[in-house]
Each structure stands twice: as C-alpha cells, then as structure tokens.
Short mmCIF file of C-alpha atoms in Angstrom, two decimals:
data_model
loop_
_atom_site.label_atom_id
_atom_site.label_comp_id
_atom_site.label_asym_id
_atom_site.label_seq_id
_atom_site.Cartn_x
_atom_site.Cartn_y
_atom_site.Cartn_z
CA MET G 1 7.77 -10.84 -46.02
CA THR G 2 4.82 -12.59 -46.82
CA ASP G 3 2.71 -14.13 -49.93
CA ASP G 4 1.35 -10.70 -50.32
CA ASN G 5 4.62 -9.51 -52.20
CA LEU G 6 3.94 -12.10 -54.41
CA ALA G 7 1.07 -10.88 -56.32
CA GLY G 8 2.94 -9.15 -59.27
CA PHE G 9 5.21 -12.48 -59.46
CA ASP G 10 2.28 -14.97 -59.48
CA ALA G 11 0.32 -12.77 -62.08
CA VAL G 12 2.98 -13.25 -64.55
CA LEU G 13 2.33 -15.41 -67.36
CA PRO G 14 5.60 -17.31 -67.76
CA GLN G 15 7.11 -16.68 -71.81
CA SER G 16 8.37 -19.82 -73.48
CA TRP G 17 11.92 -20.62 -73.49
CA ALA G 18 12.31 -19.42 -77.37
CA ASP G 19 11.05 -15.89 -76.37
CA ILE G 20 13.60 -15.35 -73.28
CA ASP G 21 15.90 -16.69 -75.02
CA ALA G 22 15.49 -14.31 -77.71
CA ARG G 23 15.60 -11.31 -75.15
CA PRO G 24 18.54 -9.30 -76.85
CA LEU G 25 21.69 -9.14 -74.38
CA PRO G 26 21.84 -5.07 -72.42
CA GLY G 27 24.01 -3.87 -74.60
CA TRP G 28 26.69 -2.43 -71.36
CA TYR G 29 27.79 -6.28 -70.68
CA PRO G 30 29.66 -7.16 -74.04
CA GLY G 31 32.40 -4.28 -74.11
CA ALA G 32 32.73 -4.11 -70.43
CA LYS G 33 34.76 -7.60 -70.30
CA PHE G 34 36.27 -7.24 -66.80
CA GLY G 35 34.47 -7.30 -63.81
CA ILE G 36 35.03 -8.00 -59.81
CA PHE G 37 33.60 -10.92 -57.88
CA ILE G 38 33.59 -10.56 -54.18
CA HIS G 39 32.99 -13.77 -52.09
CA TRP G 40 32.22 -12.57 -48.25
CA GLY G 41 30.54 -13.43 -45.69
CA VAL G 42 30.22 -15.75 -42.41
CA PHE G 43 32.83 -18.56 -43.81
CA SER G 44 35.06 -15.35 -43.92
CA VAL G 45 35.15 -15.70 -39.77
CA PRO G 46 36.95 -19.36 -40.27
CA ALA G 47 37.99 -18.37 -43.50
CA TRP G 48 39.89 -21.90 -43.66
CA ARG G 49 40.07 -25.17 -45.89
CA THR G 50 42.90 -27.45 -46.30
CA LEU G 51 44.34 -27.35 -49.81
CA LYS G 52 44.06 -30.14 -51.90
CA ASN G 53 45.14 -30.37 -55.57
CA GLU G 54 42.04 -30.93 -57.30
CA GLN G 55 39.65 -29.14 -58.79
CA PHE G 56 37.40 -26.80 -56.82
CA GLY G 57 39.37 -28.22 -53.66
CA SER G 58 40.31 -25.84 -51.78
CA TYR G 59 37.06 -23.49 -51.82
CA ALA G 60 36.73 -21.94 -48.58
CA GLU G 61 33.53 -20.52 -48.58
CA TRP G 62 32.35 -23.92 -48.69
CA TYR G 63 33.72 -24.92 -44.73
CA TYR G 64 29.96 -25.05 -43.94
CA ALA G 65 30.01 -28.15 -45.82
CA SER G 66 33.16 -29.19 -46.24
CA VAL G 67 34.92 -28.24 -42.94
CA TYR G 68 31.97 -27.88 -40.18
CA GLY G 69 30.07 -30.30 -42.67
CA LYS G 70 31.13 -34.14 -44.47
CA TYR G 71 31.08 -33.03 -47.92
CA ARG G 72 34.80 -34.01 -48.83
CA ASN G 73 36.13 -32.85 -45.76
CA ALA G 74 39.82 -32.81 -44.96
CA ASP G 75 39.56 -31.22 -41.78
CA THR G 76 38.05 -33.34 -39.34
CA GLY G 77 38.38 -32.02 -36.00
CA PHE G 78 39.18 -27.97 -37.13
CA HIS G 79 36.55 -26.50 -36.41
CA ASP G 80 35.95 -28.42 -32.81
CA ALA G 81 39.51 -27.52 -32.34
CA MET G 82 39.08 -23.45 -33.39
CA PHE G 83 35.51 -23.25 -32.36
CA PRO G 84 34.62 -25.79 -29.55
CA GLY G 85 30.90 -26.26 -28.62
CA ARG G 86 29.96 -23.68 -31.30
CA ASP G 87 28.01 -24.57 -34.56
CA TYR G 88 28.14 -22.41 -38.01
CA HIS G 89 25.34 -20.35 -36.67
CA ASP G 90 27.04 -18.89 -33.90
CA LEU G 91 30.22 -17.78 -35.83
CA ALA G 92 28.15 -14.91 -37.75
CA GLU G 93 28.65 -12.85 -34.64
CA GLY G 94 32.57 -12.54 -35.19
CA PHE G 95 31.84 -11.51 -38.97
CA GLY G 96 31.48 -7.60 -37.64
CA ALA G 97 33.09 -6.19 -40.74
CA GLU G 98 33.87 -3.50 -38.82
CA LEU G 99 36.41 -2.32 -41.24
CA PHE G 100 34.76 -2.08 -43.90
CA ASP G 101 34.86 0.75 -45.93
CA PRO G 102 32.47 0.75 -49.36
CA HIS G 103 33.85 3.42 -50.93
CA SER G 104 37.38 2.49 -51.03
CA TRP G 105 36.84 -1.08 -51.99
CA ALA G 106 35.01 0.81 -54.86
CA GLU G 107 37.78 3.19 -55.72
CA LEU G 108 40.17 -0.29 -55.31
CA PHE G 109 37.72 -1.63 -58.29
CA ARG G 110 37.85 1.08 -60.43
CA ARG G 111 41.45 1.45 -59.92
CA ALA G 112 41.79 -2.47 -61.04
CA GLY G 113 39.91 -1.13 -64.36
CA ALA G 114 36.83 -3.18 -63.97
CA ARG G 115 33.73 -2.15 -65.54
CA TYR G 116 31.13 -4.03 -63.08
CA VAL G 117 31.16 -6.18 -59.35
CA VAL G 118 29.10 -8.75 -58.43
CA LEU G 119 28.76 -9.34 -54.68
CA THR G 120 27.83 -12.52 -53.06
CA SER G 121 24.26 -11.22 -51.35
CA LYS G 122 23.43 -15.24 -50.29
CA HIS G 123 26.03 -18.06 -50.80
CA HIS G 124 24.86 -21.72 -49.82
CA ASP G 125 24.86 -21.03 -46.47
CA GLY G 126 21.51 -19.51 -46.79
CA PHE G 127 23.23 -16.24 -45.17
CA CYS G 128 22.00 -13.06 -46.57
CA LEU G 129 24.34 -9.56 -46.61
CA TRP G 130 21.23 -7.56 -46.79
CA PRO G 131 18.46 -7.10 -43.90
CA THR G 132 15.88 -8.97 -45.51
CA ALA G 133 12.10 -8.78 -44.78
CA ASN G 134 12.13 -12.89 -45.47
CA ARG G 135 10.50 -14.44 -42.35
CA HIS G 136 12.96 -17.37 -42.00
CA LYS G 137 15.85 -14.63 -42.32
CA THR G 138 15.36 -12.67 -39.11
CA GLU G 139 18.06 -13.44 -37.24
CA TRP G 140 20.17 -14.97 -40.42
CA ASN G 141 20.80 -11.88 -42.03
CA ALA G 142 23.81 -8.92 -41.85
CA GLY G 143 21.04 -6.31 -40.68
CA ALA G 144 20.53 -8.53 -37.36
CA ILE G 145 23.73 -10.12 -36.21
CA GLY G 146 27.18 -9.45 -36.85
CA PRO G 147 27.76 -6.13 -38.98
CA LYS G 148 24.11 -5.09 -38.50
CA ARG G 149 24.62 -3.04 -41.76
CA ASP G 150 23.28 -3.26 -45.13
CA LEU G 151 26.40 -4.84 -46.92
CA VAL G 152 24.93 -4.65 -50.27
CA GLY G 153 22.79 -1.50 -50.08
CA ASP G 154 26.28 0.16 -48.98
CA LEU G 155 28.39 -1.07 -51.44
CA SER G 156 26.01 -0.82 -54.46
CA GLU G 157 25.77 2.54 -53.47
CA ALA G 158 29.30 3.40 -53.66
CA VAL G 159 29.87 1.15 -56.79
CA ARG G 160 27.40 2.89 -58.76
CA GLU G 161 28.93 6.09 -57.26
CA ALA G 162 32.45 4.82 -58.65
CA GLY G 163 30.79 4.60 -62.01
CA LEU G 164 30.79 0.98 -62.36
CA LYS G 165 27.78 -1.74 -62.69
CA MET G 166 27.11 -3.43 -59.59
CA GLY G 167 26.19 -7.05 -59.49
CA LEU G 168 24.47 -9.34 -57.07
CA TYR G 169 25.18 -13.26 -56.56
CA TYR G 170 22.17 -15.69 -55.26
CA SER G 171 22.42 -18.91 -54.51
CA ILE G 172 19.42 -21.06 -55.58
CA PRO G 173 19.68 -23.76 -52.86
CA GLU G 174 20.55 -23.58 -49.68
CA TRP G 175 22.12 -26.28 -47.81
CA GLU G 176 20.09 -25.90 -44.59
CA THR G 177 16.84 -27.10 -46.36
CA ASN G 178 17.65 -28.41 -49.54
CA THR G 179 19.21 -32.11 -50.12
CA SER G 180 21.68 -33.23 -53.43
CA HIS G 181 22.83 -36.22 -54.89
CA ARG G 182 25.71 -35.36 -54.16
CA MET G 183 25.32 -36.59 -50.84
CA ASN G 184 23.32 -39.39 -51.56
CA GLY G 185 20.05 -37.65 -50.72
CA GLU G 186 21.57 -36.19 -47.66
CA HIS G 187 22.23 -32.37 -46.70
CA PHE G 188 25.92 -30.89 -47.41
CA ILE G 189 25.65 -30.12 -43.76
CA PRO G 190 25.21 -32.17 -40.76
CA GLU G 191 21.79 -33.65 -40.28
CA ALA G 192 21.10 -31.69 -37.04
CA ASP G 193 22.20 -28.12 -38.56
CA ALA G 194 19.57 -28.60 -41.45
CA GLU G 195 16.99 -30.07 -39.16
CA ARG G 196 17.52 -27.08 -36.55
CA TYR G 197 17.92 -24.04 -39.43
CA GLY G 198 15.92 -25.72 -42.18
CA ILE G 199 12.49 -25.66 -43.92
CA PRO G 200 10.18 -28.31 -45.65
CA GLU G 201 11.56 -28.74 -48.98
CA ALA G 202 9.11 -28.44 -51.01
CA ASP G 203 8.48 -24.94 -49.08
CA TYR G 204 11.92 -23.27 -50.15
CA PRO G 205 10.91 -21.99 -53.43
CA ARG G 206 7.48 -20.28 -52.26
CA GLU G 207 9.01 -19.12 -49.16
CA ILE G 208 12.31 -18.06 -49.89
CA LEU G 209 13.62 -18.49 -53.43
CA HIS G 210 10.81 -16.59 -55.30
CA GLN G 211 10.35 -13.98 -52.34
CA GLN G 212 13.84 -13.19 -52.37
CA TRP G 213 14.42 -12.92 -56.08
CA VAL G 214 11.59 -10.37 -55.81
CA GLU G 215 12.62 -8.31 -52.63
CA PHE G 216 16.69 -7.73 -53.84
CA ASN G 217 15.63 -6.49 -57.78
CA GLU G 218 13.11 -4.29 -56.28
CA ARG G 219 15.65 -2.86 -53.54
CA TYR G 220 19.21 -3.11 -55.13
CA ALA G 221 18.00 -3.66 -59.09
CA PRO G 222 21.72 -5.07 -59.90
CA SER G 223 22.52 -5.08 -63.38
CA VAL G 224 23.94 -8.69 -62.80
CA ILE G 225 22.17 -11.63 -61.25
CA TYR G 226 25.14 -14.73 -60.85
CA THR G 227 22.73 -17.64 -59.92
CA ASP G 228 24.31 -20.36 -58.82
CA GLY G 229 23.93 -24.11 -57.62
CA GLY G 230 20.72 -24.86 -59.06
CA GLU G 231 21.97 -26.59 -61.47
CA TRP G 232 22.94 -29.59 -59.43
CA ASP G 233 19.42 -30.89 -58.30
CA PHE G 234 16.50 -28.97 -59.32
CA PRO G 235 14.24 -29.59 -61.46
CA GLU G 236 13.20 -26.84 -63.69
CA GLU G 237 9.44 -27.29 -62.27
CA TYR G 238 10.93 -26.72 -58.28
CA THR G 239 12.62 -23.61 -59.72
CA ASP G 240 9.60 -22.11 -61.96
CA THR G 241 12.84 -20.89 -63.94
CA ARG G 242 10.51 -19.01 -66.58
CA ARG G 243 8.06 -17.36 -64.22
CA MET G 244 11.24 -16.03 -62.22
CA LEU G 245 13.05 -14.94 -65.47
CA THR G 246 10.20 -13.13 -66.82
CA TRP G 247 8.85 -11.08 -64.05
CA LEU G 248 12.81 -10.38 -63.75
CA TYR G 249 12.65 -9.01 -67.79
CA THR G 250 8.68 -7.78 -67.92
CA GLN G 251 8.32 -6.11 -64.36
CA ALA G 252 11.50 -5.34 -62.41
CA PRO G 253 13.08 -1.67 -62.38
CA ASN G 254 15.95 -3.62 -63.74
CA LYS G 255 14.57 -5.21 -66.42
CA ASP G 256 16.39 -3.85 -69.12
CA GLU G 257 19.75 -3.39 -67.96
CA VAL G 258 20.06 -6.78 -65.90
CA VAL G 259 22.15 -9.91 -67.15
CA VAL G 260 21.24 -13.39 -65.83
CA ASN G 261 23.65 -16.44 -66.19
CA ASP G 262 22.35 -20.15 -66.27
CA ARG G 263 22.49 -21.65 -63.36
CA ILE G 264 19.00 -21.91 -61.99
CA HIS G 265 18.07 -25.53 -62.79
CA VAL G 266 19.48 -29.05 -64.38
CA GLY G 267 19.97 -28.78 -67.64
CA MET G 268 20.13 -24.85 -68.15
CA PRO G 269 24.04 -24.42 -68.03
CA GLY G 270 25.37 -23.74 -71.64
CA ILE G 271 21.50 -23.58 -72.77
CA HIS G 272 19.63 -21.10 -71.54
CA GLY G 273 20.62 -17.32 -69.75
CA ASP G 274 21.37 -14.31 -71.18
CA ILE G 275 25.27 -15.46 -70.07
CA TYR G 276 26.95 -18.81 -69.50
CA SER G 277 29.55 -19.54 -66.92
CA THR G 278 32.54 -21.29 -66.65
CA GLU G 279 34.68 -21.92 -63.56
CA TYR G 280 38.62 -22.17 -63.29
CA GLN G 281 37.89 -22.97 -66.62
CA ASP G 282 35.91 -26.14 -66.22
CA VAL G 283 34.59 -25.36 -69.86
CA GLU G 284 36.67 -24.02 -72.10
CA GLY G 285 34.45 -21.04 -73.34
CA PHE G 286 31.47 -20.62 -75.27
CA GLY G 287 33.58 -18.65 -78.24
CA GLN G 288 31.12 -16.38 -80.27
CA THR G 289 28.12 -18.53 -80.46
CA HIS G 290 26.86 -17.31 -76.79
CA PRO G 291 28.12 -14.27 -74.33
CA TRP G 292 29.87 -15.84 -71.57
CA GLU G 293 32.01 -15.52 -68.55
CA GLU G 294 34.91 -17.22 -66.59
CA SER G 295 34.95 -16.40 -63.22
CA ARG G 296 38.32 -17.88 -60.51
CA GLY G 297 39.76 -16.35 -57.45
CA ILE G 298 43.26 -14.80 -57.46
CA GLY G 299 44.10 -17.97 -55.66
CA GLY G 300 42.30 -21.62 -55.65
CA SER G 301 39.41 -19.93 -53.64
CA TYR G 302 36.56 -17.40 -54.10
CA GLY G 303 36.42 -17.17 -49.74
CA PHE G 304 39.12 -16.26 -48.30
CA ASN G 305 41.61 -18.67 -47.24
CA ARG G 306 43.89 -18.31 -44.86
CA ALA G 307 45.58 -22.22 -45.65
CA GLU G 308 46.93 -19.97 -49.04
CA ASN G 309 50.19 -18.66 -49.05
CA ILE G 310 51.70 -16.36 -51.40
CA GLU G 311 52.83 -18.84 -54.02
CA ASP G 312 49.09 -19.59 -53.76
CA TYR G 313 48.00 -16.74 -55.44
CA ALA G 314 48.71 -15.88 -59.58
CA CYS G 315 50.87 -13.00 -60.24
CA ALA G 316 49.56 -10.46 -62.23
CA ALA G 317 50.90 -11.65 -65.74
CA GLU G 318 49.43 -14.59 -64.63
CA LEU G 319 46.13 -12.83 -64.45
CA ALA G 320 46.50 -10.81 -67.05
CA THR G 321 46.75 -13.37 -69.14
CA MET G 322 43.73 -15.23 -68.07
CA LEU G 323 41.95 -11.85 -69.06
CA ALA G 324 43.44 -12.23 -72.75
CA ARG G 325 42.77 -16.00 -73.04
CA THR G 326 39.40 -14.89 -71.86
CA VAL G 327 38.30 -11.79 -74.01
CA ALA G 328 40.19 -13.39 -77.40
CA GLY G 329 38.10 -16.58 -76.84
CA GLY G 330 35.15 -14.36 -76.78
CA GLY G 331 34.23 -14.03 -73.08
CA ASN G 332 34.04 -11.92 -70.14
CA PHE G 333 36.76 -12.50 -67.40
CA LEU G 334 35.41 -11.88 -63.49
CA LEU G 335 38.19 -12.02 -61.05
CA ASN G 336 37.56 -12.74 -57.35
CA VAL G 337 38.72 -11.02 -54.53
CA GLY G 338 37.90 -11.99 -50.86
CA PRO G 339 37.35 -10.26 -48.07
CA THR G 340 38.44 -10.71 -44.57
CA ALA G 341 35.32 -10.72 -41.88
CA ASP G 342 36.19 -7.43 -40.58
CA GLY G 343 36.14 -6.38 -43.98
CA ARG G 344 39.33 -5.73 -45.45
CA ILE G 345 40.65 -6.61 -48.78
CA ASP G 346 44.45 -8.09 -47.90
CA ASN G 347 47.24 -6.74 -49.38
CA VAL G 348 48.50 -9.13 -52.01
CA GLN G 349 45.14 -9.07 -53.08
CA GLN G 350 45.10 -5.20 -53.44
CA GLU G 351 48.52 -5.25 -55.13
CA ARG G 352 47.61 -8.08 -57.83
CA LEU G 353 44.46 -5.58 -58.52
CA LEU G 354 46.63 -2.74 -58.95
CA GLN G 355 49.15 -4.07 -60.99
CA LEU G 356 46.44 -5.50 -63.41
CA GLY G 357 44.65 -2.32 -63.46
CA ALA G 358 48.46 -0.53 -64.20
CA TRP G 359 48.52 -2.87 -67.31
CA LEU G 360 44.99 -2.12 -68.69
CA GLU G 361 45.62 1.38 -68.56
CA THR G 362 47.96 0.56 -71.54
CA ALA G 363 45.89 -2.43 -72.97
CA GLY G 364 42.79 -1.09 -72.41
CA ALA G 365 42.33 -0.68 -76.13
CA ALA G 366 42.93 -4.72 -76.42
CA ILE G 367 40.30 -5.52 -74.27
CA TYR G 368 37.53 -3.49 -73.95
CA ASP G 369 35.20 -2.89 -76.34
CA SER G 370 37.09 -5.56 -78.53
CA GLN G 371 36.05 -9.05 -79.75
CA PRO G 372 37.90 -12.14 -80.99
CA SER G 373 39.83 -11.40 -84.02
CA PRO G 374 38.02 -12.71 -87.43
CA ASP G 375 41.32 -12.67 -89.44
CA VAL G 376 44.10 -12.40 -87.82
CA HIS G 377 45.69 -15.15 -85.87
CA ALA G 378 48.45 -16.53 -83.69
CA ALA G 379 50.30 -19.24 -86.00
CA PRO G 380 50.94 -22.94 -84.52
CA GLY G 381 53.87 -23.31 -82.67
CA THR G 382 54.63 -19.13 -81.42
CA GLY G 383 55.93 -18.41 -78.92
CA VAL G 384 57.67 -21.69 -78.34
CA GLU G 385 61.22 -20.45 -77.78
CA GLY G 386 62.68 -17.86 -75.77
CA THR G 387 61.67 -17.26 -71.80
CA GLY G 388 58.49 -15.92 -69.58
CA ALA G 389 55.51 -17.18 -68.51
CA GLU G 390 53.80 -20.90 -68.69
CA ALA G 391 51.51 -19.50 -71.60
CA SER G 392 54.51 -18.72 -73.71
CA ALA G 393 55.91 -21.60 -73.28
CA ARG G 394 52.83 -23.21 -74.74
CA GLY G 395 53.06 -20.96 -78.04
CA GLU G 396 49.83 -18.87 -76.53
CA VAL G 397 49.50 -15.63 -78.18
CA PHE G 398 46.01 -13.78 -77.71
CA VAL G 399 44.69 -11.89 -80.54
CA THR G 400 41.27 -9.63 -80.33
CA ALA G 401 39.79 -7.07 -82.62
CA ALA G 402 38.53 -3.35 -82.96
CA VAL G 403 37.53 -1.20 -86.12
CA GLY G 404 40.68 -0.88 -87.71
CA ASN G 405 43.19 -2.42 -85.41
CA ARG G 406 44.09 -6.00 -84.31
CA TYR G 407 46.34 -6.80 -80.74
CA ALA G 408 48.40 -9.29 -80.30
CA ILE G 409 48.71 -9.83 -76.76
CA VAL G 410 51.75 -11.72 -75.98
CA PRO G 411 52.34 -13.25 -72.50
CA GLY G 412 56.14 -13.57 -71.45
CA ARG G 413 58.68 -13.08 -73.62
CA PRO G 414 59.16 -15.38 -76.80
CA ALA G 415 61.99 -14.97 -79.19
CA GLU G 416 59.36 -14.65 -82.12
CA VAL G 417 55.87 -14.26 -82.66
CA ALA G 418 54.33 -15.52 -85.90
CA LEU G 419 50.43 -14.47 -86.81
CA THR G 420 48.86 -15.17 -89.84
CA VAL G 421 46.19 -12.88 -91.99
CA GLU G 422 43.60 -14.06 -93.69
CA PRO G 423 42.68 -12.70 -97.21
CA GLY G 424 40.73 -9.56 -97.79
CA THR G 425 42.69 -7.98 -94.49
CA SER G 426 45.80 -6.06 -94.89
CA VAL G 427 48.40 -5.22 -92.21
CA THR G 428 49.78 -1.70 -92.96
CA GLY G 429 51.17 -0.58 -89.67
CA TRP G 430 52.18 -1.34 -85.88
CA LYS G 431 53.30 0.34 -82.74
CA LEU G 432 53.61 -1.40 -79.37
CA LEU G 433 51.08 0.02 -76.50
CA GLY G 434 53.15 2.24 -74.09
CA ALA G 435 55.79 2.57 -75.48
CA GLU G 436 57.80 5.68 -78.20
CA PRO G 437 57.89 4.94 -81.87
CA ASP G 438 61.80 5.15 -81.30
CA ALA G 439 61.58 2.33 -78.36
CA ALA G 440 59.07 0.08 -80.18
CA GLN G 441 61.73 0.19 -83.35
CA GLN G 442 64.48 -0.99 -80.54
CA LEU G 443 62.22 -3.44 -78.96
CA LEU G 444 60.60 -5.31 -81.67
CA ASP G 445 61.33 -6.08 -85.27
CA VAL G 446 58.17 -6.36 -87.05
CA ARG G 447 58.09 -8.08 -90.63
CA VAL G 448 55.19 -7.88 -92.87
CA ASP G 449 55.06 -10.30 -95.77
CA GLN G 450 51.93 -10.06 -97.54
CA ALA G 451 50.62 -9.38 -101.49
CA ALA G 452 47.78 -7.41 -101.79
CA GLY G 453 44.67 -8.66 -101.29
CA GLU G 454 46.47 -12.18 -100.63
CA ALA G 455 47.15 -14.34 -97.34
CA GLY G 456 49.89 -12.87 -95.35
CA ALA G 457 52.08 -13.59 -92.16
CA VAL G 458 53.39 -10.98 -89.47
CA THR G 459 56.42 -12.28 -87.76
CA ILE G 460 57.56 -9.81 -84.90
CA ARG G 461 60.78 -10.73 -83.39
CA LEU G 462 62.03 -9.37 -79.53
CA SER G 463 65.24 -7.86 -79.01
CA PRO G 464 67.58 -9.02 -76.08
CA ALA G 465 66.17 -6.16 -74.35
CA ALA G 466 62.14 -6.74 -74.73
CA ARG G 467 63.09 -10.61 -73.82
CA TRP G 468 65.07 -9.58 -70.87
CA THR G 469 63.26 -9.90 -66.98
CA ALA G 470 63.93 -9.50 -63.60
CA SER G 471 64.13 -13.21 -62.54
CA ALA G 472 61.97 -12.22 -59.51
CA SER G 473 58.74 -11.32 -61.44
CA GLU G 474 57.23 -12.01 -64.58
CA PRO G 475 56.64 -9.80 -67.11
CA MET G 476 53.32 -8.24 -68.46
CA PRO G 477 51.84 -9.38 -71.47
CA LEU G 478 53.39 -7.21 -74.44
CA VAL G 479 50.53 -5.87 -76.49
CA ILE G 480 51.19 -4.78 -80.14
CA GLU G 481 48.63 -3.07 -82.33
CA LEU G 482 48.35 -3.93 -85.89
CA GLU G 483 46.37 -1.32 -88.08
CA VAL G 484 44.82 -3.22 -91.02
CA ASP G 485 43.04 -2.26 -94.03
CA GLU G 486 39.76 -4.61 -94.07
CA ALA G 487 38.75 -3.39 -97.31
#
C-alpha cells in the first residue's frame, strides 16, 4: 500500500472535538449489551505467562513483551527453554489455525447470547490477521505465513451470516517500532528485535497506522473498532486522531454503523470516543453519563494461557453476575475467549459461553435493550444473609428497567432481598422468569408495601427450596420481573 491510498484520508478536513463528540451513537449498540472479544494471534503459539496476583499480570497475549521480552517478566529463561534459537517472529509458523471453523465459532457466539463479536485484527506485536497490502507487513500477516488465510474476512462473513455484528480490535502502537515511558523510553521488546523488525517511529503513523486504518475499514467495514494502547504514550498530534475519526465518520463504508472506543491517544480515555472502555473493572464505569463497555477474559488473560487451570476460570454464575452488574450500571459487557493456535476454543470456555447463553434465554428480558432502573433500587444491605455467590455475600442485587417492568437480578441465594420504590412508580405484580406461576409462588414470597403515589418497598423472601443448591456449583442468578405503573 502506498501513499496513493491515503488521498481521500489526506483530503479530509478534521472536525473539531465538539463536532466529533456530538455524533449520535449508532442505534444498534446500546441495546446489544453483550459481545464476544477474541484474542488470537502468534502469541497463541506459546500461550503462556506465569500467573501473577496483580491487575493485568497474567495476560498471555503480552508474551512478546513479558516472557520473550523484559517488561514485568516473571518467566526468565522460559522462551529459550521452549523455543531454543528462535525469535518471536519464528513462532508465526506454528500459528496454523488448521482447525479453525469460522461458522462453528459464530454459531457458538450466537448460542452464547452475544449480539456482536470483536476480533483482534492486530495486537501490539504488529501481526495482522488479514492479508494486508501494507509494504511493512508483507511477511507478517496471516495471509503470508502460518494460516495463509484471511482470518478476519472468514470470521466476519460467518459472524454476519449468524446475524451478529462484527467488530475489530486494532492496536494503535506496535512494540517493534514504538517506545514507551513505561520502559523509560525504550521498547517493550528486546532492542535487537526492534532494530530488526521496526521502522522509524516518526514514520509509523503515515506508513502503517493511517494506511491500515483506511484499509481494514474499506475492506471489512467493522461495526466496532476497539482501539488500544495509544493512550499510553501517543500525543494526539502524532496519531492525528481527529482526522482518523473524521475520515471514518464521513467517508468510510461503515460510517453510519461503526462504534469506536477511547484509546487512540494520551488523554482520550473517558473524554472522547463513542464508548468509554473499562478492563477487568480498572474503572468502575460511567453510569448513564456516557456509553461504556467493560471487557475481560473468562480467566485472568485475554490470550489463551496454558498456565491457567479450571480454578482460574470464572464459573457461569460469576459471568452472569458480571454481565448483570455491568448492564445495571449502564454499560455493555465484552467477554473474551482465547482460542488455541490451531483454531479451537477450548471446552471449558465453550461450556461457560453455552451456560451463559442458556441463562440469557430466560433472563434476556432483563439484559437486552434494558437500562439502569431509575426508580426501583436494591436497599442497602440486601443479600447479606443466606448462601450463594460472593456478590450475594456483599449484598449486591442489580436492577434493570424496560418499559412497564423492572428486573431484580439476584446472584447467589440470599434469604431476603429488599428493594426500594421511589414515589410516582407503583409495583403492580411480579413473576419469576423461567418458572411457572405456581412454582414461583412456592419459591418466593413477594410483599409490596406501598401507598398510592408514595415511596415504597418490595421484600422478596426465598424459600429453603429456592435457596438450596448443589455444593459443587454456584447457582445462576434469579431474575424477578416486577410489573410497574409509571404514571
């Protein structure tokens, strides 16, 4: 790809941040609520990083920097022992994706209840999962080495055929070229690799970033672009962010549908972007002040990490609770899977997704197209008694709203749930989603204490039968639908 491909990009007059920030959020996104993230690439070959009990400390997709390289490396000697005489680039030959079936992936994500999918098109190692025309990537893409296949294109087609929206993660920096203040001005990876594979840092925006931004949008028209890493070190002037977004929102084929997050340059997070990002709850969330999205893995890593065992994975009840907490807090939930180098999603991750999907078949009314409840809230201390998940022990009950209904999502099995109802809203009935009325009456005792037009309370007591669970597993959250008169 040459500068000729940037003629339209260069011709764009960057809009002001006021105009960019005023762009309406595409209508499909707010109601979708649940998406699948996929971290897959050359890092899936070693699939390793020693587990560390610290935030972001177990990310196997950081192998190039944190196992092969020197950034927070707790695996000294691992790479030389496992891959003697080979550098990180040599591992691409092992990224075969020979068992990759995009249609079975898409069907799994559909059954999981996801409404959109976001695939890593390029992570910080710079390896591209599509046959990019960029001249600096001729031997560092999935069309040229490893799978010798357009992984982005194949999955995009299958996901859309399954009725889901397709998005792409795209790393703004590349470790082989860009230095960082986190490394005292050096590279995340060994300097020898940076010298061999990188390009002059001043050339990077023009030579790679902007060219590929135009290329993947014109070729794949993603509905989501998850940018990442630019917020560490890049000034806005370096990335030319306003030009990138102005071109996207006015010239690209996906201009009316695409949603972009907030990680292109320093100072952008929580300030600019169609959606704001949180990661393993590093930020509590943004409520209803701005659309936002929480992402995390089923375990402690995004990329598949062979160091993780079954106890390192969240159970389905915990994942459902995370989804409920995020949605009740005003956000979307992007749950990651990390496939293996040969293209499989391991059985435990598949099981978690299918369990979550089965729960959503019943609980979906409380999740999709909902919003945080404006008038029915969990009372302080709710859920502190009884048994069940950690969220229940902390007293967390999550309430979402739809027209005519409020939904109390109850993790674990507390003995009692107390809700408050603000004046102007009346609770007129209830049902337990997934249960017949007679069974619901035996499992729950629901009492409404409210005078007409005044503040009120709803007390929900769980019978011993409702509170019983097998000791080997955590129960999925109960969802109680309250019918309300909002007049």
